[in-house]
Structures are given as C-alpha cells and as structure tokens.
Short mmCIF file of C-alpha atoms in Angstrom, two decimals:
data_model
loop_
_atom_site.label_atom_id
_atom_site.label_comp_id
_atom_site.label_asym_id
_atom_site.label_seq_id
_atom_site.Cartn_x
_atom_site.Cartn_y
_atom_site.Cartn_z
CA MET A 224 -10.66 -21.38 -8.98
CA HIS A 225 -11.76 -20.06 -5.87
CA LEU A 226 -13.44 -16.08 -5.49
CA ARG A 227 -11.38 -13.90 -4.03
CA ALA A 228 -11.77 -11.20 -2.18
CA ILE A 229 -8.97 -8.11 -3.83
CA GLY A 230 -9.11 -4.78 -2.30
CA ALA A 231 -11.99 -2.07 -0.45
CA ALA A 232 -12.28 0.74 -2.00
CA PHE A 233 -15.28 1.82 -2.48
CA CYS A 234 -17.40 4.48 -4.59
CA SER A 235 -19.09 6.77 -1.90
CA LEU A 236 -22.62 4.45 -3.05
CA GLY A 237 -25.28 3.13 -1.84
CA ALA A 238 -26.96 2.44 2.10
CA PRO A 239 -24.49 0.72 5.49
CA ASP A 240 -25.16 -3.12 5.91
CA ALA A 241 -25.43 -4.49 9.02
CA ASN A 242 -21.67 -5.12 8.67
CA ASP A 243 -21.72 -0.81 8.29
CA ALA A 244 -19.54 -1.14 4.96
CA LEU A 245 -20.69 0.70 1.87
CA ARG A 246 -22.74 -1.59 -1.18
CA PRO A 247 -24.08 -0.15 -4.18
CA ILE A 248 -27.70 -0.43 -5.06
CA ILE A 249 -28.48 -2.23 -7.94
CA PRO A 250 -31.08 -1.25 -10.12
CA PHE A 251 -33.61 -3.59 -11.31
CA ASN A 252 -33.36 -3.28 -15.24
CA SER A 253 -29.56 -4.35 -14.65
CA PHE A 254 -28.37 -7.41 -16.43
CA ALA A 255 -27.71 -8.98 -12.81
CA HIS A 256 -31.38 -8.41 -11.84
CA GLN A 257 -32.83 -9.27 -15.48
CA SER A 258 -30.69 -12.46 -15.80
CA SER A 259 -32.21 -14.10 -13.10
CA PHE A 260 -35.99 -13.01 -13.95
CA ARG A 261 -35.51 -14.82 -16.85
CA ASP A 262 -33.11 -17.88 -15.59
CA GLY A 263 -35.96 -18.43 -12.15
CA PHE A 264 -34.28 -16.80 -9.68
CA GLU A 265 -35.92 -14.14 -7.12
CA ILE A 266 -33.32 -11.79 -5.64
CA ARG A 267 -34.02 -10.48 -2.09
CA PRO A 268 -31.99 -9.74 1.30
CA ALA A 269 -30.69 -12.56 2.66
CA PRO A 270 -31.07 -13.43 6.23
CA ASP A 271 -27.34 -13.12 8.51
CA GLY A 272 -26.80 -10.22 7.19
CA LYS A 273 -25.37 -11.74 4.02
CA GLY A 274 -26.90 -8.53 1.82
CA MET A 275 -28.48 -9.17 -1.08
CA GLY A 276 -28.57 -13.80 -2.03
CA ALA A 277 -30.20 -15.48 -5.18
CA PHE A 278 -33.78 -18.17 -4.35
CA SER A 279 -34.72 -20.38 -6.34
CA LYS A 280 -38.16 -19.70 -7.70
CA VAL A 281 -38.51 -22.95 -9.53
CA ILE A 282 -36.98 -26.46 -8.40
CA ILE A 283 -33.85 -27.51 -9.71
CA ALA A 284 -32.63 -30.97 -10.49
CA LYS A 285 -28.59 -32.05 -9.49
CA GLY A 286 -26.67 -31.89 -11.70
CA ALA A 287 -27.93 -29.14 -13.24
CA THR A 288 -26.08 -25.70 -14.56
CA LEU A 289 -27.89 -23.04 -12.96
CA GLY A 290 -26.26 -20.21 -14.43
CA GLU A 291 -23.02 -18.79 -15.79
CA TYR A 292 -21.30 -16.22 -13.87
CA THR A 293 -20.04 -13.21 -15.68
CA GLY A 294 -18.43 -10.27 -15.61
CA GLU A 295 -15.87 -7.66 -16.91
CA VAL A 296 -12.58 -10.42 -17.52
CA LEU A 297 -9.47 -7.92 -16.46
CA THR A 298 -6.08 -8.97 -16.26
CA ARG A 299 -3.47 -8.92 -13.42
CA LYS A 300 -2.15 -5.48 -14.26
CA GLU A 301 -5.31 -4.20 -14.13
CA VAL A 302 -6.47 -5.70 -11.44
CA GLU A 303 -3.38 -4.49 -9.91
CA ALA A 304 -4.02 -1.33 -10.32
CA ARG A 305 -7.52 -0.75 -9.41
CA TYR A 306 -8.17 -3.22 -6.28
CA TRP A 307 -4.62 -4.09 -4.84
CA GLY A 308 -3.09 -0.82 -5.59
CA THR A 309 0.11 -2.99 -5.85
CA ARG A 310 0.67 -1.23 -9.89
CA LYS A 311 0.17 2.84 -10.44
CA GLU A 312 -2.96 2.94 -11.94
CA ASN A 313 -2.78 4.64 -15.96
CA LYS A 314 -5.58 6.45 -18.08
CA HIS A 315 -7.74 3.63 -18.45
CA ASP A 316 -7.48 2.53 -15.21
CA ARG A 317 -9.01 5.80 -14.50
CA LYS A 318 -11.42 5.82 -17.04
CA TRP A 319 -12.91 2.38 -15.69
CA ARG A 320 -13.11 4.30 -11.60
CA LYS A 321 -14.66 7.37 -13.32
CA SER A 322 -17.23 4.94 -14.43
CA ARG A 323 -17.44 2.62 -11.94
CA CYS A 324 -18.98 5.44 -9.86
CA GLN A 325 -21.11 7.65 -12.11
CA ARG A 326 -23.13 4.67 -12.78
CA LYS A 327 -23.39 3.80 -9.10
CA GLN A 328 -21.05 0.07 -9.04
CA GLY A 329 -19.07 -0.88 -7.03
CA ILE A 330 -15.32 -0.89 -6.77
CA SER A 331 -15.15 -2.88 -3.80
CA GLY A 332 -13.22 -6.41 -6.22
CA ASP A 333 -15.77 -8.88 -2.99
CA TYR A 334 -16.66 -10.10 -6.91
CA LEU A 335 -13.47 -11.57 -8.56
CA PHE A 336 -12.82 -14.77 -10.18
CA ASP A 337 -9.21 -16.14 -10.52
CA MET A 338 -9.28 -17.84 -13.60
CA GLY A 339 -5.95 -18.83 -13.68
CA ASN A 340 -3.83 -17.12 -16.24
CA ASP A 341 -3.48 -13.64 -15.05
CA LEU A 342 -6.86 -13.60 -16.07
CA PHE A 343 -9.51 -12.67 -13.93
CA ILE A 344 -13.41 -12.46 -14.04
CA ASP A 345 -15.38 -9.05 -12.24
CA GLY A 346 -18.92 -9.51 -11.78
CA GLU A 347 -18.89 -6.52 -9.29
CA ASP A 348 -20.60 -3.95 -12.41
CA ALA A 349 -24.25 -5.29 -12.54
CA ASP A 350 -24.17 -4.26 -15.67
CA VAL A 351 -22.61 -6.69 -17.44
CA SER A 352 -22.74 -9.58 -14.05
CA SER A 353 -25.98 -12.24 -14.70
CA TRP A 354 -27.71 -13.54 -11.04
CA CYS A 355 -24.78 -15.41 -10.03
CA ARG A 356 -22.87 -12.98 -8.42
CA PHE A 357 -25.33 -12.99 -5.74
CA ALA A 358 -24.84 -16.23 -5.18
CA ASN A 359 -23.79 -16.41 -1.33
CA HIS A 360 -21.20 -18.01 1.22
CA ALA A 361 -21.13 -21.43 3.06
CA ASP A 362 -20.03 -24.10 4.12
CA GLU A 363 -19.14 -27.72 1.91
CA LEU A 364 -20.34 -29.79 4.43
CA ASN A 365 -24.61 -29.60 5.96
CA VAL A 366 -24.76 -28.76 9.43
CA GLU A 367 -27.46 -31.47 10.50
CA GLY A 368 -31.16 -29.93 10.19
CA GLU A 369 -29.70 -26.99 8.28
CA ASP A 370 -29.72 -27.89 4.87
CA ASP A 371 -31.54 -25.05 2.64
CA VAL A 372 -28.78 -22.91 4.37
CA ALA A 373 -26.04 -25.02 3.48
CA CYS A 374 -23.76 -25.03 0.19
CA ASN A 375 -26.09 -26.85 -2.60
CA VAL A 376 -24.05 -25.40 -5.52
CA GLU A 377 -20.25 -25.52 -6.96
CA VAL A 378 -17.88 -23.62 -9.37
CA ARG A 379 -17.59 -25.65 -12.69
CA ARG A 380 -15.23 -24.44 -15.10
CA ARG A 381 -15.72 -24.73 -18.94
CA LEU A 382 -13.87 -24.25 -21.98
CA SER A 383 -16.24 -22.87 -24.81
CA TRP A 384 -14.78 -21.40 -28.43
CA ASP A 385 -15.90 -17.53 -29.88
CA GLU A 386 -16.76 -16.09 -33.49
CA ASP A 387 -13.12 -16.22 -33.54
CA GLU A 388 -12.31 -19.68 -32.93
CA GLN A 389 -11.29 -18.48 -29.54
CA GLN A 390 -11.12 -20.55 -26.50
CA GLN A 391 -12.35 -18.65 -23.42
CA LEU A 392 -13.03 -19.77 -20.09
CA ARG A 393 -16.13 -20.11 -18.14
CA LEU A 394 -17.49 -20.33 -15.41
CA PHE A 395 -21.65 -21.39 -14.04
CA LEU A 396 -22.79 -22.60 -11.24
CA VAL A 397 -24.09 -26.42 -11.24
CA ALA A 398 -26.62 -28.05 -8.72
CA LEU A 399 -24.67 -30.46 -5.96
CA ARG A 400 -28.51 -31.79 -5.04
CA GLU A 401 -31.91 -30.80 -5.62
CA ILE A 402 -33.20 -27.35 -4.51
CA GLU A 403 -36.68 -26.36 -3.96
CA PRO A 404 -37.47 -23.45 -4.72
CA GLY A 405 -36.71 -20.72 -1.71
CA THR A 406 -33.90 -21.77 -1.43
CA GLU A 407 -30.80 -19.47 -0.91
CA ILE A 408 -28.21 -20.70 -3.15
CA CYS A 409 -24.88 -20.58 -2.04
CA TYR A 410 -21.52 -22.63 -2.29
CA ASP A 411 -18.28 -22.50 -0.80
CA TYR A 412 -15.92 -19.72 -1.51
CA GLY A 413 -12.75 -21.19 -0.19
CA GLY A 414 -9.86 -20.63 1.80
CA GLU A 415 -8.85 -17.76 -0.53
CA TYR A 416 -11.85 -15.40 0.09
CA TRP A 417 -11.10 -15.66 3.60
#
C-alpha cells in the first residue's frame, strides 16, 4: 500500500529543484490544483527542498477524510514498460510517453501506489490526479516540538463499486490528529519508497 518510487525517466521539462532533478511545472488549471481549491488546500513550495507541498487552509478534525489519491490506473505490464524498463514498450506505451511529454507531465514514476493484484495508481499526471499527489513524506513518529511537520495523515484503502457494479479499490488520506490551518499534509511513504 506504500508509495513506490519507480524509475527515473523525465521529459525535458520544468526547472531544476534543490536536488537538480527536473520536475514538470503543474499548471493552475490542472485537476490537481483545482481539486485543492475545492477541498480546502493550498499547493505551494514546501520546506527543506521537498518540492511542492499541500497545506491545509482550514481546521481538519482527527479521523476526517481529506481527499482521494487519484490518477491513471496502470497494470504491472504497463509499469514495467513505462517506468521500470523491464519490458519492451509497445505502441500504446510510446503513445502514452509522447502524450505526457507534449502536455508537460512528468514520467518519473515517483507517484505510483502499488494497489496489489498487479494494479497501480499513477498520480504523476496532474491532469487526472488530485491534490493528494502533493502530500510529502514525514516520519511516522513526531519529533518533539515539531508537530507541524510530522506525519499527520495516513493512507487508507476503501472498496467501492462503479456504475457497472465492478469493485474498485481506492486510496484516501485520513487525518491522524487535528490539523491546523497552514500545516503541511504529510504521511509516511514507507520503507519501500526509499
């Protein structure tokens, strides 16, 4: 259930960040930004060179669902070709890569969630992913005196059914404690990420 960093390929996009890695520029009209406005979050630079982060604009109660981690659903075979490089790309993979580059979307694999059953949610494409893609890592345990930067949400899986009565496994961010306005939203990515 943990976020997994998979691959290191990038289109030639964006500007170098503190780590000199190329990151795409996420337009304000993207679904990722628009969903943050709707749900009461601000997307802005995070401290400590973490790139962009999601910050609460309202008080959030302990146990509240903040939002759903959405994105393109990929099969293991697609992930192997598009991110891991362990399978040869087919014409669909090449079309996917070309579309991402033309739309200035990243192709790093840093936003993949392994859902099990050889399915992944890829939150990297800001046109189809929610603001939850901007939640950064923090250790699970709070460091004394640093409550505002420690892990304050966790990822939970929930089953739902679509209009065709097909089961879907979905991911949500849930508050572990009360979160004050201006607080960065962070969760523990888990050992598999690093």
